[in-house]
Amino acid sequence: MPDSLIVLDKVNKWFGGLHALRDINLSVKAGEVVVVAGPSGSGKSTMCRTINRLETIDNGTIFVNGEPLPAEGRELAKLRSEVAMVFQQFNLFSHLNILDNVALGPMKVRRQPKAEAHQQARDLLVRVGIGDQAEKYPAQLSGGQQQRAAIARALAMRPKAILFDEPTSALDPEMVNEVLEVMTQLARDGMTMLVVTHEMGFARRVAHRVVFMDTGQIVEEAPPEAFFTNPQTERARDFLGKILK
Amino acid sequence: MNELIGALPILLHAFVTTLELTFLAALTSLVVGIIAAAMRVSPVPPLRWAVSVYVRFVRNTPLTIVFFITVFGLPQVGINFSFFAFALLALTLYTGTFVAETLRAGIQAIPIGQIEAARATGLTFIQVLRYVVLPQALRSVVPPLASVFIALFKNTSIASAFGVAEAIGTMTNMVNVHSTIVLWVMGATAIIYIAFALLFGRAFAWLERKALIVR
Amino acid sequence: MSKLNKLVTAIGVAIAFAAVSSAGAAEFPAGSKMAELAKAGKIKVGVQTQYPLIGMKTLSGYEGFDVDIARLLAAKLGIKNENIEFVPVTTPTREPFLEQQKVDMVIAAYSITPNREKVIDFAGPYLPSPSGVMVKKGNPLGIKSMDDLIGKKLCGPSGSNQESFISAHFPEVRKTMVLFDSSAKCAQAVINGQADASTTEVAILAALAKQNEGQLQVLGINYDMSLYGIGLTKTEDKTFCKWINKTLVELEKDGSWAKAYNETIGTVVPGGAPKPPEVGGSCPG
């Protein structure tokens, strides 16, 4: 897999006695959009978080850009800056305004001058549609606006890939679309994305591939059209039956 | 009464030393406390152990003994400062443990998502502390820190027993001379302490309002 | 009517007499402080706890010259040693304890001063107490007089007689004085070289020099020849004060005073027991 940006090779993880990830093999090519679906507790979020080592793994190997994941320290910090992440709970820095939230990483990690980082942050906020909210604090924004700010923060690092960990699950229904629109646009622009989500409409429209997980395993992996119209396994059919009724 | 009014300027003047000691020790113990709290949450076990030993020992030792060891113990190993500097050191060591524990509580109260987001951005451990964890922790611990520093203000009185002529030492001297107004001199001293403590309380309340940004 | 009066008076006298004699203290006038203490069979005495050889609390109890004087006075009231309650006092608590009658007397290295006499009575004096100066063994700074201490770090107990005396009489020395809450800490500071000299009562200096054998030296400088008195709650009639003065004279005559001195202060201060001071205080004559 020479052109694979992210590779998981026989990855296993246990939470105490719970085998959370079982022999996960997955690769994501540059520019690819992969949606990870599955019932809650299937291990999809855990898998997503292992890629930038917010979760450690017990065995197996994760490669990013052909290199195995560094264990700790500056090397790991550098890798994380190249694989950005968007969280379910947004996790904007509550003591900083939106502009500083977006500019912090470029200034401190990339050593960009303040003026340059701020200009870039303003451009990104315009791009995600909240250019007028730059001076506000996270708590003053709606959930949808906060998540779009979080996406801008991820983009500010000019990452090679972005991990989305259930980016719309904490949103009120009327705000889901504004976030999905931004993500769709990103996908069109060629961003490499791994998206853990229950939004099957998004998966169908945007994903190049759908990965279906259950009980810590990858059960099925297929292009969206094939996955939704002709699931190969009983568990996938069961899942789709529940979620698309 | 006239005797008391005559004695007041000397007493007030002694509070200059008390206040100097309070402000300097507040500053240094804040620095020590921040460093200790950072070490306590660091991923390096020896750093955590070192701080844990420091906090457990010094915090649970009566301040008078901390003073005793500092003022009389250090010269035995060739370290000699002025009595004021020793008092500052003893108060810093002691108060630093309380600042560290208060900050640690503040750090633990920060939602884990804040730290994950900071790490996911690529900030190093020190940067995560400096730009995300400590600013939030310090904001949330302003009220308990106020208590720590008001206790420090009153604890400076221990220095009177170790060669520093601050308010309580001066009060004791005064009482020996003005034996007719013992209770008045003590009452006046207490009132001055209370007045300053209330003032500090106000200052911290203001700080808290400034720190309490919309979340 | 007059017969009845006489009868009532007679019964009253009989009852009073019976009560007094049963307490075994018939020699004290009724209603006096002495009678009250003798009847109770116990007494509260305020003493110092950190003055070696004068008033010191040790693991085995209270000891020192002040404590011995308290025991001698109590014995004259018919009070046994175990019924004396020693109450630790400090500079700021001595007057309030007496004014509020928390203690019956204070024998606590308590110098008689006019200011103190405004609020309490002093019996005695019972001891002349010169203050002195102690330095590191060998007197490395060559201190010979109080003036040699100008610009030097002279260590003294805060709130002490020495501090107020030096403030009044040697203001230049006071400027560089450092104060601790006990003479023992001052001795430690001199040993460590953190202070150049230490001052307090000569007897205490001598005791500290003995404890730190070979490290300290008491100089021949004596100042502030103040006299220790026995602090009492202020009264109009001074009966108790007069009784104590009379008793002190008795103790001096029968040799108990000198014995107490020789067993305490005399063990470290050379020259034998001095001539006791003339009693007077708040109730002269």
XYZ file of C-alpha atoms in Angstrom:
745
model
C 0.000 0.000 0.000
C 2.521 2.616 -1.069
C 0.059 5.473 -1.316
C -1.679 4.782 2.022
C -1.505 7.704 4.434
C -2.854 5.798 7.429
C -2.383 2.087 7.971
C -3.552 -0.023 10.914
C -1.925 -3.426 10.954
C -3.344 -6.134 13.266
C -4.187 -3.621 15.976
C -5.517 -4.969 19.278
C -6.628 -3.167 22.375
C -8.140 -4.302 25.611
C -9.949 -2.260 28.253
C -9.302 -4.560 31.186
C -11.080 -7.766 30.161
C -12.893 -6.129 27.250
C -11.314 -6.798 23.876
C -12.097 -3.389 22.390
C -10.211 -3.711 19.111
C -9.664 -7.103 17.483
C -7.057 -7.478 14.759
C -7.950 -4.256 13.033
C -6.509 -3.901 9.532
C -7.325 -0.694 7.753
C -5.683 1.659 5.318
C -6.689 5.093 4.201
C -5.228 6.566 1.032
C -4.390 10.235 0.636
C -7.479 12.138 -0.453
C -9.779 9.343 0.547
C -12.907 9.801 2.668
C -13.638 6.785 4.845
C -16.772 6.585 6.981
C -16.697 4.245 9.948
C -20.164 3.035 10.982
C -21.421 0.594 13.541
C -23.499 0.285 16.687
C -22.372 2.052 19.865
C -19.710 0.134 21.700
C -18.447 -1.387 18.482
C -14.996 0.213 18.958
C -15.220 2.734 16.118
C -14.414 5.767 18.286
C -11.626 3.907 20.033
C -10.104 2.980 16.685
C -10.311 6.570 15.502
C -8.563 7.791 18.680
C -5.708 5.294 18.378
C -4.603 6.910 15.125
C -3.220 9.986 16.895
C -2.546 8.000 20.036
C -5.168 9.558 22.285
C -5.688 5.850 22.962
C -2.711 3.547 23.190
C -2.807 0.093 21.630
C -1.709 -3.205 23.115
C -0.328 -4.776 19.982
C -0.161 -4.318 16.251
C 1.258 -1.306 14.420
C -0.118 1.977 13.182
C 1.682 3.738 10.340
C 1.125 7.323 9.383
C 2.801 8.451 6.194
C 4.746 5.187 6.201
C 6.231 5.755 9.659
C 5.198 3.816 12.765
C 3.452 5.956 15.395
C 5.968 7.486 17.845
C 5.418 6.570 21.479
C 5.703 9.911 23.263
C 7.335 13.319 23.253
C 8.041 15.765 20.444
C 7.810 13.198 17.668
C 4.305 12.299 18.734
C 3.377 15.973 19.068
C 4.631 16.540 15.515
C 2.568 13.650 14.206
C -0.534 14.881 15.975
C -0.132 18.259 14.344
C -0.308 16.494 10.974
C -3.328 14.356 11.785
C -5.933 16.734 13.168
C -8.989 15.724 15.098
C -12.544 16.935 15.501
C -14.346 15.776 18.633
C -17.940 14.936 19.436
C -17.944 17.540 22.232
C -16.088 20.167 20.100
C -13.564 20.729 22.933
C -12.818 24.321 22.006
C -10.469 25.893 24.567
C -12.955 27.566 26.867
C -10.617 30.344 28.041
C -9.751 31.532 24.530
C -11.918 33.315 21.991
C -12.649 31.634 18.665
C -9.851 33.422 16.822
C -7.253 32.382 19.411
C -8.633 28.844 19.450
C -7.867 28.584 15.763
C -4.549 30.491 15.893
C -3.053 28.764 18.983
C -1.749 25.670 17.205
C -0.136 27.494 14.248
C 1.517 29.988 16.610
C 2.813 27.525 19.194
C 3.391 24.403 17.119
C 4.218 25.872 13.705
C 5.833 29.024 15.160
C 3.847 31.213 12.801
C 3.966 34.941 13.557
C 0.862 36.156 15.348
C -0.357 38.403 12.535
C -0.027 35.621 9.990
C -1.722 33.055 12.247
C -4.580 35.443 12.983
C -5.059 36.266 9.304
C -5.158 32.581 8.445
C -7.599 31.968 11.311
C -9.928 34.695 10.048
C -9.829 33.239 6.533
C -10.643 29.773 7.865
C -13.505 31.075 9.992
C -14.952 32.721 6.873
C -14.487 29.454 5.014
C -16.541 27.524 7.621
C -19.139 30.320 7.654
C -18.542 31.944 11.073
C -16.266 34.835 10.102
C -18.319 37.178 12.261
C -17.848 35.139 15.468
C -14.067 35.459 15.775
C -14.029 37.564 18.944
C -16.580 35.487 20.847
C -15.875 32.818 23.410
C -16.916 29.189 22.782
C -19.772 29.282 25.307
C -21.363 32.168 23.387
C -21.719 30.079 20.231
C -24.303 27.465 19.237
C -23.188 23.854 19.022
C -23.103 23.961 15.239
C -20.988 27.116 15.254
C -18.634 25.603 17.825
C -18.132 22.483 15.736
C -17.429 24.553 12.644
C -14.879 26.535 14.691
C -13.341 23.228 15.752
C -13.052 22.225 12.100
C -11.365 25.554 11.358
C -8.970 24.848 14.252
C -8.171 21.458 12.716
C -7.616 22.987 9.270
C -5.346 25.694 10.665
C -2.660 23.062 11.205
C -2.748 22.257 7.470
C -3.051 18.593 8.385
C -2.487 15.664 6.026
C -5.674 14.084 7.365
C -8.514 14.899 9.741
C -10.119 12.393 12.105
C -13.778 13.090 12.892
C -15.017 11.360 16.033
C -18.832 11.504 15.811
C -18.777 15.196 14.896
C -22.549 15.650 14.811
C -23.717 13.360 17.618
C -23.808 16.108 20.254
C -25.645 18.587 18.030
C -29.284 19.570 18.003
C -30.838 18.163 14.784
C -31.242 21.570 13.132
C -27.477 22.162 13.404
C -26.318 18.873 11.973
C -26.547 19.979 8.366
C -24.436 23.115 8.709
C -21.582 20.972 10.002
C -22.065 18.253 7.383
C -22.004 20.900 4.637
C -18.610 22.108 5.799
C -17.360 18.518 5.911
C -18.737 17.816 2.435
C -16.937 20.849 1.091
C -13.710 19.664 2.720
C -14.083 16.271 1.088
C -14.607 17.921 -2.294
C -11.415 19.920 -1.741
C -9.546 16.600 -1.461
C -8.944 16.366 2.315
C -8.156 12.913 3.643
C -10.883 12.144 6.184
C -11.730 9.329 8.527
C -15.229 9.956 9.821
C -16.892 8.035 12.612
C -20.574 8.866 12.259
C -24.157 7.669 12.257
C -25.006 10.056 9.397
C -25.656 7.505 6.677
C -26.808 10.182 4.234
C -23.387 11.804 4.481
C -21.704 8.428 4.061
C -23.700 7.723 0.936
C -23.070 11.099 -0.654
C -19.476 11.794 0.333
C -17.588 8.676 1.415
C -15.380 6.698 -0.930
C -15.603 3.728 1.352
C -17.663 2.613 4.333
C -16.120 0.524 7.097
C -18.613 -1.323 9.263
C -17.488 -2.327 12.755
C -19.114 -4.485 15.409
C -17.759 -5.861 18.715
C -14.287 -4.470 18.063
C -13.927 -5.989 14.599
C -14.133 -4.670 11.075
C -16.987 -6.767 9.770
C -17.444 -5.281 6.334
C -15.696 -2.777 4.102
C -17.218 -1.568 0.828
C -17.975 1.446 -1.371
C -21.109 3.174 0.001
C -23.385 2.177 -2.841
C -22.543 -1.507 -2.396
C -22.663 -1.316 1.385
C -26.069 0.311 1.562
C -27.749 -1.613 -1.232
C -26.154 -4.996 -0.749
C -24.619 -5.569 2.691
C -22.770 -8.850 2.832
C -23.170 -9.740 6.494
C -26.126 -10.373 8.754
C -24.783 -7.871 11.333
C -24.536 -5.074 8.753
C -28.021 -5.797 7.450
C -29.337 -5.777 11.010
C -27.590 -2.472 11.735
C -28.800 -0.806 8.555
C -32.284 -2.079 9.183
C -32.362 -0.334 12.519
C -30.718 2.896 11.467
C -32.493 3.421 8.122
C -36.020 2.439 9.084
C -6.566 55.963 74.676
C -3.913 58.603 73.970
C -1.301 55.977 74.664
C -2.884 53.747 72.012
C -2.989 56.557 69.454
C 0.672 57.227 70.176
C 1.496 53.582 69.609
C -0.467 53.205 66.364
C 2.079 54.701 63.925
C 4.759 52.252 65.094
C 2.333 49.367 64.727
C 1.237 50.488 61.260
C 4.853 50.836 60.243
C 5.504 47.232 61.306
C 2.744 46.150 58.934
C 4.959 47.323 56.061
C 7.237 44.373 56.823
C 4.235 42.056 57.195
C 2.908 43.177 53.808
C 6.312 42.911 52.118
C 6.666 39.398 53.410
C 3.111 38.542 52.334
C 3.419 39.862 48.776
C 6.864 38.470 48.102
C 5.968 35.074 49.570
C 2.682 35.029 47.621
C 4.600 35.608 44.412
C 7.326 33.045 45.072
C 4.930 30.418 46.420
C 2.765 30.887 43.328
C 5.808 30.129 41.172
C 6.801 27.169 43.342
C 3.193 25.947 43.429
C 2.802 26.135 39.654
C 6.048 24.260 39.056
C 5.149 21.655 41.688
C 1.630 21.189 40.277
C 3.057 20.816 36.766
C 5.534 18.215 38.000
C 2.774 16.417 39.847
C 0.760 15.887 36.651
C 3.793 15.258 34.439
C 4.291 11.925 32.680
C 7.721 11.483 34.343
C 7.324 9.358 37.493
C 10.403 10.635 39.424
C 9.126 14.211 39.088
C 5.729 13.149 40.419
C 7.318 11.310 43.330
C 9.589 14.217 44.228
C 6.660 16.622 44.391
C 4.519 14.151 46.253
C 7.196 13.782 48.931
C 7.690 17.554 49.138
C 3.972 18.274 49.449
C 3.266 15.517 51.953
C 6.158 16.397 54.222
C 6.090 20.160 54.205
C 2.318 20.620 54.121
C 1.822 18.426 57.173
C 4.633 19.990 59.206
C 3.738 22.813 61.576
C 4.952 26.084 60.073
C 7.029 26.854 63.168
C 9.071 23.713 62.535
C 9.500 24.600 58.863
C 10.835 27.941 60.070
C 13.065 26.266 62.636
C 14.616 23.915 60.102
C 15.068 26.717 57.578
C 16.456 29.349 59.951
C 18.657 27.113 62.105
C 19.150 24.029 59.940
C 20.418 25.602 56.721
C 23.256 27.563 58.421
C 24.505 24.219 59.751
C 25.182 23.184 56.167
C 26.707 26.519 55.274
C 23.669 28.237 53.780
C 23.212 31.620 55.380
C 20.795 34.418 54.455
C 19.281 37.336 56.304
C 16.421 36.503 58.664
C 13.997 38.167 56.270
C 15.201 35.968 53.404
C 14.934 32.892 55.602
C 11.394 33.847 56.581
C 10.557 34.340 52.910
C 12.022 30.926 52.111
C 10.159 29.152 54.922
C 6.847 30.787 54.003
C 7.414 29.978 50.318
C 8.193 26.328 50.963
C 5.143 25.988 53.181
C 2.640 27.999 51.134
C 3.950 26.486 47.894
C 2.532 23.123 48.930
C -0.921 24.600 49.432
C -0.777 26.424 46.103
C 0.342 23.184 44.433
C -2.504 21.166 45.925
C -5.065 23.860 45.126
C -3.831 24.037 41.538
C -3.839 20.273 41.223
C -7.500 20.277 42.193
C -8.068 22.989 39.566
C -6.217 20.939 36.966
C -8.212 17.836 37.777
C -11.434 19.793 37.347
C -10.574 20.652 33.720
C -12.638 18.524 31.318
C -10.392 15.867 29.770
C -11.587 16.973 26.325
C -9.711 20.269 26.719
C -6.470 18.409 27.224
C -7.165 15.925 24.423
C -7.903 18.776 22.038
C -4.655 20.473 23.026
C -2.660 17.288 22.574
C -4.404 16.529 19.284
C -3.351 19.973 18.050
C 0.279 18.895 18.496
C 1.165 20.902 21.599
C 3.920 19.369 23.726
C 3.282 18.508 27.385
C 4.746 21.807 28.583
C 2.743 23.746 25.985
C -0.469 21.969 26.941
C 0.164 23.019 30.548
C 1.158 26.530 29.729
C -1.451 27.496 27.146
C -4.467 25.386 28.068
C -4.290 23.682 31.467
C -2.764 26.321 33.752
C -4.727 29.310 32.421
C -7.949 27.394 33.012
C -6.857 25.912 36.339
C -5.693 29.273 37.694
C -9.011 30.872 36.759
C -11.003 28.191 38.518
C -8.953 28.279 41.723
C -9.020 32.017 42.382
C -11.376 31.667 45.403
C -9.445 28.831 47.124
C -6.149 30.594 46.320
C -7.517 33.672 48.063
C -7.903 31.576 51.220
C -4.375 30.244 50.842
C -2.939 33.743 50.530
C -4.980 35.178 53.399
C -3.653 32.308 55.529
C -0.170 33.245 54.302
C -0.783 36.857 55.362
C -1.528 35.688 58.902
C 1.240 33.066 58.855
C 3.848 35.800 58.357
C 3.427 36.394 62.103
C 5.502 33.267 62.766
C 8.465 35.262 61.425
C 8.264 37.379 64.594
C 9.694 34.409 66.485
C 12.593 34.150 64.027
C 14.228 37.540 63.891
C 11.855 39.510 61.652
C 10.279 42.584 63.223
C 6.844 42.389 61.625
C 3.459 43.318 63.080
C 3.117 40.637 65.747
C 6.702 41.025 66.982
C 6.196 44.757 67.260
C 2.870 44.224 69.013
C 4.551 41.958 71.576
C 7.233 44.555 72.262
C 4.609 47.238 72.601
C 2.595 45.205 75.055
C 5.638 44.847 77.293
C 5.931 48.624 77.541
C 2.303 49.668 77.419
C 1.089 47.251 80.038
C -2.008 49.340 80.760
C -3.426 48.907 77.271
C -2.533 45.308 76.443
C -5.962 44.384 75.119
C -6.268 47.639 73.186
C -2.955 47.112 71.415
C -3.951 43.547 70.525
C -7.403 44.655 69.434
C -5.901 47.352 67.224
C -3.489 44.835 65.695
C -6.333 42.431 65.014
C -8.384 45.190 63.383
C -5.502 46.135 61.087
C -5.069 42.459 60.126
C -8.774 42.116 59.448
C -8.844 45.321 57.405
C -6.029 44.112 55.156
C -7.501 40.616 54.875
C -10.837 42.083 53.806
C -9.017 44.245 51.279
C -7.293 41.158 49.864
C -10.671 39.426 49.751
C -11.994 42.323 47.671
C -9.011 42.206 45.349
C -9.488 38.485 44.786
C -13.221 38.922 44.210
C -12.360 41.477 41.516
C -9.812 39.070 40.059
C -12.413 36.323 40.058
C -14.861 38.479 38.115
C -12.110 39.300 35.599
C -11.188 35.636 35.336
C -14.752 34.430 35.035
C -14.949 34.768 31.273
C -18.116 33.538 29.636
C -17.973 29.803 29.249
C -34.081 43.176 122.087
C -30.522 43.767 123.183
C -30.336 40.268 124.664
C -31.455 38.766 121.420
C -28.915 40.908 119.596
C -26.111 39.641 121.792
C -27.217 36.067 121.352
C -27.291 36.360 117.557
C -23.894 37.992 117.541
C -22.462 35.297 119.804
C -23.795 32.519 117.579
C -22.482 34.302 114.541
C -19.020 34.637 116.042
C -19.054 30.994 117.130
C -19.978 29.797 113.645
C -17.376 32.008 112.018
C -14.717 30.869 114.436
C -15.613 27.218 113.902
C -15.415 27.639 110.143
C -12.030 29.348 110.261
C -10.479 26.959 112.739
C -11.720 23.940 110.819
C -9.779 25.208 107.794
C -6.661 25.205 109.926
C -5.703 28.738 109.080
C -6.793 30.635 112.106
C -3.952 33.118 111.891
C -5.300 34.879 108.749
C -7.858 37.687 109.143
C -11.306 36.652 107.955
C -12.104 37.695 104.386
C -8.462 38.187 103.431
C -6.983 36.673 100.300
C -4.702 34.548 102.490
C -7.676 33.127 104.413
C -9.464 32.424 101.148
C -6.464 30.580 99.668
C -5.709 28.717 102.872
C -9.310 27.575 103.103
C -9.353 26.420 99.481
C -6.045 24.656 100.005
C -4.914 25.446 96.485
C -3.435 28.314 94.515
C -2.867 29.304 90.895
C 0.512 30.839 90.080
C 1.461 32.291 86.720
C 5.026 31.382 85.721
C 7.350 31.552 82.722
C 8.040 28.301 80.905
C 11.119 29.119 78.824
C 13.425 30.856 81.316
C 16.026 28.339 82.412
C 16.734 28.432 86.171
C 14.009 31.070 86.671
C 10.775 29.639 85.322
C 11.057 26.577 83.128
C 8.693 23.810 82.202
C 10.517 20.516 81.822
C 9.302 16.966 81.320
C 9.340 16.467 85.081
C 7.399 19.656 85.849
C 8.094 23.285 86.661
C 11.413 24.398 88.076
C 13.514 27.489 88.681
C 13.897 30.221 91.264
C 10.437 31.718 90.596
C 8.871 28.297 91.027
C 10.717 27.750 94.306
C 9.515 31.109 95.646
C 5.947 30.128 94.692
C 6.302 26.844 96.609
C 7.760 28.582 99.670
C 4.919 31.134 99.748
C 2.298 28.426 99.223
C 3.727 26.418 102.125
C 3.283 29.436 104.381
C -0.405 29.381 103.402
C -0.602 25.717 104.338
C -0.889 24.657 100.666
C 0.820 21.470 99.606
C 3.122 21.407 96.569
C 0.769 19.185 94.577
C -2.048 21.688 95.065
C -0.190 24.501 93.346
C -1.454 24.966 89.809
C 1.236 26.538 87.661
C -0.226 28.507 84.770
C 2.116 29.361 81.869
C 2.114 33.095 81.178
C 3.735 35.212 78.479
C 4.466 38.900 78.202
C 1.078 39.820 76.762
C -0.953 37.615 79.115
C 0.469 38.557 82.520
C -1.581 41.706 83.201
C -4.859 40.401 81.723
C -4.578 37.182 83.770
C -4.210 39.213 86.967
C -6.862 41.772 86.084
C -9.339 39.011 85.315
C -8.211 36.979 88.370
C -7.345 33.946 86.285
C -4.351 33.462 88.591
C -3.753 34.345 92.245
C -0.224 35.614 91.658
C 2.330 35.919 88.854
C 5.946 35.043 89.595
C 7.383 35.209 86.124
C 10.583 37.210 85.671
C 8.268 40.150 86.073
C 10.132 43.446 86.369
C 8.499 46.128 88.489
C 7.733 49.178 86.317
C 5.604 52.253 87.061
C 3.509 51.541 83.977
C 2.620 48.050 85.158
C 1.850 49.336 88.631
C -0.986 51.344 87.103
C -2.936 48.163 86.447
C -1.616 45.595 88.942
C 0.058 45.419 92.374
C 3.605 44.205 92.900
C 4.752 42.504 96.084
C 8.486 42.169 96.596
C 10.872 42.731 94.888
C 12.308 39.329 95.568
C 15.232 39.232 93.120
C 17.614 41.694 91.506
C 17.890 40.723 87.881
C 20.628 42.315 85.843
C 20.629 41.772 82.103
C 23.805 40.778 80.331
C 25.404 40.024 76.996
C 26.591 36.705 75.640
C 28.791 36.135 72.598
C 30.534 33.314 70.796
C 33.299 31.688 72.829
C 36.418 33.832 72.593
C 34.468 37.065 71.915
C 35.691 37.285 68.280
C 34.276 40.806 67.818
C 35.937 42.058 71.008
C 32.764 43.471 72.540
C 33.454 45.277 75.815
C 30.515 47.638 76.305
C 26.975 48.244 75.139
C 28.289 50.861 72.680
C 30.373 48.180 70.958
C 27.038 46.597 69.963
C 26.056 49.528 67.710
C 25.705 48.216 64.177
C 25.979 44.634 65.422
C 23.244 42.044 65.372
C 22.210 41.810 69.006
C 19.620 39.095 69.514
C 16.976 39.400 72.217
C 13.569 38.002 73.115
C 10.732 40.055 71.616
C 8.476 41.753 74.140
C 11.190 41.455 76.772
C 12.425 43.908 79.386
C 15.723 44.021 77.534
C 14.031 45.075 74.298
C 12.216 47.966 75.987
C 15.241 48.961 78.060
C 17.556 49.010 75.032
C 14.941 50.935 72.998
C 14.882 53.592 75.726
C 18.567 53.732 76.676
C 20.565 52.424 73.693
C 18.437 53.403 70.649
C 21.443 53.034 68.326
C 21.893 49.423 69.438
C 18.151 48.788 69.030
C 18.319 49.705 65.314
C 20.169 46.544 64.347
C 18.690 44.289 67.019
C 17.020 41.040 65.911
C 14.218 39.575 67.989
C 13.236 35.966 68.533
C 10.542 34.583 70.775
C 12.945 32.765 73.063
C 16.453 33.221 74.430
C 17.303 29.663 73.384
C 16.775 30.595 69.718
C 19.036 33.625 70.231
C 21.737 31.350 71.620
C 21.393 29.131 68.531
C 21.624 32.189 66.277
C 24.860 33.264 67.985
C 26.301 29.761 67.638
C 25.378 29.743 63.925
C 26.952 33.157 63.448
C 23.540 34.567 62.440
C 23.678 37.003 65.354
C 26.729 38.658 66.903
C 25.527 38.660 70.499
C 22.560 37.721 72.611
C 21.006 39.487 75.562
C 18.611 38.595 78.335
C 18.757 38.074 82.115
C 22.276 37.149 83.234
C 20.977 34.005 84.925
C 19.400 32.785 81.686
C 22.528 33.594 79.684
C 24.590 31.642 82.159
C 22.240 28.672 81.904
C 22.345 28.741 78.106
C 26.129 29.030 78.082
C 26.291 25.972 80.328
C 23.906 23.998 78.084
C 26.011 24.817 75.004
C 29.292 24.003 76.717
C 32.312 25.591 75.081
C 30.413 27.489 72.376
C 29.207 30.589 74.197
C 30.575 33.055 76.679
C 28.804 35.506 79.023
C 30.512 38.903 79.070
C 30.965 41.098 82.138
C 28.555 43.717 80.756
C 25.549 44.226 83.028
C 22.734 46.694 82.404
C 19.098 47.216 83.352
C 19.320 46.320 87.061
C 15.607 45.780 87.190
C 13.942 44.051 90.106
C 11.520 41.162 89.830
C 8.245 41.520 91.717
C 5.311 39.248 92.394
C 2.319 40.370 90.355
C -1.020 40.559 92.148
C -4.520 41.669 91.271
C -4.837 45.355 92.202
C -6.627 45.880 95.527
C -7.346 48.833 97.831
C -6.210 47.346 101.145
C -2.977 45.650 99.972
C -3.361 42.985 102.688
C -2.096 40.166 100.490
C 0.774 42.291 99.188
C 1.830 43.149 102.743
C 1.605 39.538 103.836
C 3.827 38.425 100.951
C 6.413 41.106 101.750
C 6.415 40.059 105.412
C 6.776 36.411 104.375
C 9.610 37.199 101.928
C 11.548 38.790 104.791
C 10.949 35.647 106.873
C 12.188 33.463 104.006
C 15.308 35.583 103.711
C 15.958 35.362 107.455
C 15.496 31.607 107.770
C 17.841 30.928 104.832
C 15.200 29.478 102.462
C 15.699 32.338 100.018
C 19.465 31.787 99.723
C 18.939 28.015 99.491
C 16.525 28.463 96.573
C 18.965 30.823 94.864
C 21.940 28.523 95.308
C 20.016 25.556 93.950
C 18.946 27.403 90.788
C 20.646 30.549 89.546
C 23.607 29.999 91.872
C 24.532 26.806 90.010
C 25.708 28.808 86.988
C 26.191 32.411 88.110
C 29.350 32.714 90.209
C 29.611 34.816 93.353
C 27.073 33.163 95.624
C 23.624 34.425 96.633
C 23.368 38.216 96.538
C 21.812 40.328 99.247
C 18.053 40.160 98.660
C 16.457 43.464 97.639
C 14.551 45.589 100.165
C 10.860 44.670 99.929
C 8.374 47.411 99.115
C 6.704 47.321 95.716
C 3.090 48.459 95.787
C 2.846 48.142 99.574
C 5.922 49.700 101.159
C 6.305 49.874 104.922
